[in-house]
Short mmCIF file of C-alpha atoms in Angstrom, two decimals:
data_model
loop_
_atom_site.label_atom_id
_atom_site.label_comp_id
_atom_site.label_asym_id
_atom_site.label_seq_id
_atom_site.Cartn_x
_atom_site.Cartn_y
_atom_site.Cartn_z
CA TRP A 962 170.96 110.29 38.35
CA GLY A 963 173.87 109.43 40.57
CA HIS A 964 175.99 110.58 43.44
CA ASN A 965 176.11 114.36 43.84
CA VAL A 966 178.84 115.00 46.39
CA PRO A 967 178.71 118.82 46.14
CA GLU A 968 174.95 118.77 46.83
CA PHE A 969 175.42 116.37 49.73
CA GLN A 970 178.09 118.64 51.22
CA LYS A 971 175.92 121.70 50.67
CA ARG A 972 173.07 120.11 52.62
CA PHE A 973 174.84 118.07 55.30
CA ASP A 974 178.34 119.44 55.85
CA ALA A 975 179.25 120.88 59.23
CA ASP A 976 179.67 124.26 57.47
CA THR A 977 175.87 124.64 57.22
CA ALA A 978 175.66 126.62 60.47
CA GLY A 979 174.78 123.42 62.33
CA GLU A 980 171.87 122.58 60.02
CA GLY A 981 173.65 119.72 58.18
CA PRO A 982 174.21 117.49 61.21
CA LYS A 983 170.67 118.28 62.40
CA ARG A 984 169.31 117.18 59.02
CA LEU A 985 171.28 113.93 59.24
CA ARG A 986 169.88 113.24 62.72
CA ASN A 987 166.36 113.86 61.38
CA LEU A 988 166.98 111.46 58.47
CA TYR A 989 168.28 108.84 60.89
CA PHE A 990 165.22 109.33 63.10
CA LEU A 991 162.91 108.84 60.10
CA TYR A 992 164.90 105.77 59.07
CA LEU A 993 164.42 104.24 62.54
CA ILE A 994 160.67 104.97 62.50
CA GLU A 995 160.27 103.34 59.10
CA LEU A 996 162.49 100.39 60.02
CA ARG A 997 160.41 99.78 63.15
CA ALA A 998 157.18 100.00 61.15
CA LEU A 999 158.45 97.46 58.61
CA ALA A 1000 159.43 95.08 61.39
CA LYS A 1001 156.09 95.52 63.16
CA ALA A 1002 154.11 94.95 59.97
CA LEU A 1003 155.71 91.55 59.40
CA PRO A 1004 152.71 89.56 60.76
CA PHE A 1005 150.39 91.42 58.36
CA PHE A 1006 152.54 90.49 55.36
CA GLN A 1007 153.06 86.89 56.58
CA ARG A 1008 149.35 86.11 56.37
CA SER A 1009 148.58 83.58 53.67
CA SER A 1010 145.77 85.86 52.53
CA PHE A 1011 148.28 88.63 51.68
CA ARG A 1012 149.20 88.42 48.01
CA LEU A 1013 151.11 90.72 45.71
CA TYR A 1014 148.93 90.20 42.61
CA THR A 1015 151.33 91.09 39.83
CA GLY A 1016 149.59 88.67 37.50
CA ARG A 1017 152.22 85.93 37.68
CA ALA A 1018 151.59 83.53 40.58
CA GLN A 1019 155.10 82.05 40.62
CA GLU A 1020 156.73 85.49 40.67
CA ASP A 1021 154.24 86.68 43.31
CA ARG A 1022 155.32 83.86 45.64
CA LYS A 1023 159.01 84.50 44.97
CA HIS A 1024 158.68 88.25 45.57
CA LYS A 1025 156.63 87.71 48.73
CA GLU A 1026 159.36 85.40 50.07
CA MET A 1027 162.01 88.03 49.29
CA MET A 1028 159.90 90.74 50.94
CA LEU A 1029 159.43 88.59 54.05
CA ASP A 1030 163.19 87.95 54.17
CA ILE A 1031 163.79 91.71 54.12
CA LEU A 1032 161.20 92.27 56.86
CA GLN A 1033 162.75 89.49 58.97
CA LEU A 1034 166.09 91.25 58.56
CA ALA A 1035 164.48 94.54 59.63
CA ARG A 1036 163.05 92.79 62.68
CA SER A 1037 166.52 91.49 63.62
CA PHE A 1038 167.96 95.02 63.78
CA PRO A 1039 168.80 95.60 67.48
CA LEU A 1040 168.26 99.34 67.89
CA HIS A 1041 164.63 99.87 66.97
CA PHE A 1042 162.72 103.03 67.65
CA ASP A 1043 160.43 102.61 70.69
CA GLU A 1044 157.11 104.16 69.76
CA THR A 1045 155.66 103.51 73.22
CA SER A 1046 157.89 106.24 74.64
CA LEU A 1047 156.65 108.72 72.03
CA PHE A 1048 153.18 108.91 73.55
CA ALA A 1049 153.93 107.98 77.14
CA GLY A 1050 152.27 110.04 79.85
CA ASP A 1051 148.85 111.60 79.99
CA GLU A 1052 146.34 109.80 77.74
CA LYS A 1053 144.53 112.98 76.69
CA GLU A 1054 147.79 114.70 75.76
CA ALA A 1055 148.91 111.62 73.83
CA ALA A 1056 145.60 111.52 71.92
CA LYS A 1057 145.92 115.23 71.14
CA LEU A 1058 149.51 114.75 69.95
CA LYS A 1059 148.43 111.89 67.65
CA GLU A 1060 145.67 114.07 66.21
CA ASP A 1061 148.10 116.98 65.76
CA ILE A 1062 150.45 114.68 63.85
CA ARG A 1063 147.59 113.45 61.66
CA LEU A 1064 146.56 117.03 60.86
CA ALA A 1065 150.17 118.00 60.15
CA PHE A 1066 150.39 115.19 57.60
CA LEU A 1067 147.21 116.36 55.91
CA ASN A 1068 148.62 119.88 55.79
CA ILE A 1069 151.95 118.70 54.35
CA SER A 1070 150.07 116.77 51.67
CA ARG A 1071 148.08 119.89 50.77
CA ILE A 1072 151.28 121.94 50.62
CA MET A 1073 152.82 119.33 48.31
CA ASP A 1074 149.92 119.97 45.90
CA CYS A 1075 151.35 123.46 45.39
CA VAL A 1076 154.85 122.30 44.38
CA GLY A 1077 155.47 123.29 40.78
CA CYS A 1078 157.79 120.46 39.76
CA PHE A 1079 155.71 117.35 39.06
CA LYS A 1080 158.55 114.97 39.99
CA CYS A 1081 159.20 116.79 43.28
CA ARG A 1082 155.49 116.84 44.08
CA LEU A 1083 155.14 113.12 43.34
CA TRP A 1084 158.14 112.09 45.45
CA GLY A 1085 157.19 114.47 48.25
CA LYS A 1086 153.68 113.05 48.45
CA LEU A 1087 155.02 109.49 48.23
CA GLN A 1088 157.46 110.14 51.09
CA THR A 1089 154.77 111.85 53.17
CA GLN A 1090 152.31 109.00 52.66
CA GLY A 1091 155.05 106.44 53.39
CA LEU A 1092 155.87 108.07 56.71
CA GLY A 1093 152.16 108.38 57.48
CA THR A 1094 151.76 104.65 56.79
CA ALA A 1095 154.72 103.90 59.06
CA LEU A 1096 153.05 105.89 61.85
CA LYS A 1097 149.74 104.10 61.17
CA ILE A 1098 151.53 100.78 61.68
CA LEU A 1099 153.22 101.98 64.87
CA PHE A 1100 149.93 103.26 66.29
CA SER A 1101 148.15 100.00 65.36
CA GLY A 1102 150.51 97.64 67.16
CA ARG A 1103 147.80 95.89 69.18
CA GLN A 1104 145.62 95.39 66.10
CA ILE A 1105 148.52 93.85 64.18
CA GLU A 1106 149.39 91.52 67.06
CA ALA A 1107 145.72 90.45 67.27
CA LEU A 1108 145.27 89.66 63.58
CA PRO A 1109 142.69 86.87 63.28
CA PRO A 1110 143.68 83.61 61.59
CA PRO A 1111 143.20 83.50 57.82
CA GLY A 1112 139.64 82.76 56.79
CA ALA A 1113 138.21 84.24 59.97
CA GLN A 1114 136.65 87.69 60.18
CA PRO A 1115 138.36 90.45 58.18
CA PRO A 1116 141.20 91.94 60.22
CA ALA A 1117 140.72 95.32 61.89
CA PHE A 1118 144.11 96.38 60.58
CA GLN A 1119 144.42 96.87 56.83
CA LEU A 1120 146.90 98.49 54.48
CA SER A 1121 145.91 99.59 51.00
CA ARG A 1122 148.12 98.77 48.03
CA GLN A 1123 148.99 102.48 47.79
CA GLU A 1124 150.06 102.56 51.46
CA ILE A 1125 152.23 99.47 50.99
CA VAL A 1126 153.93 100.92 47.92
CA SER A 1127 154.53 104.27 49.62
CA LEU A 1128 155.85 102.58 52.79
CA PHE A 1129 158.46 100.59 50.90
CA ASN A 1130 159.42 103.56 48.71
CA ALA A 1131 159.77 105.89 51.68
CA SER A 1132 161.90 103.32 53.49
CA GLU A 1133 164.41 103.17 50.69
CA GLY A 1134 164.43 106.87 49.88
#
């Protein structure tokens, strides 16, 4: 594993009939979506009730602090994606678009089941779930902002351990 400059050039060079720069724009777009989701999820992770549960309390606290530092840094980034513009306009059309996106993710996940290479299938599903989790966060903005204080009723917004892992993996990949 390491840098593969010929593969990078094959995929992203301008000599790809215009596909390379388009792919880079798509990657940048995904990066902005995931960065925005990480920043928006900060209040969820800041809750005292959120724990990492690795089995070592001291390390859990240390890793949570580091994670919160990273999320604070993500929040400080000035050029966030604005998800409100994505579904602006007619409410029915926006609801249909959200449902279409949800169904597309289910379909992509099913397609990934057919990939022959186990490693490719695993990473593809992880990336797909990570992006799906990012969209879940973006679409749940009001629920995240209205998180009840710790000890009160269970919050309406929840992330499973699997969603958290896939979100952070997709953000770095």
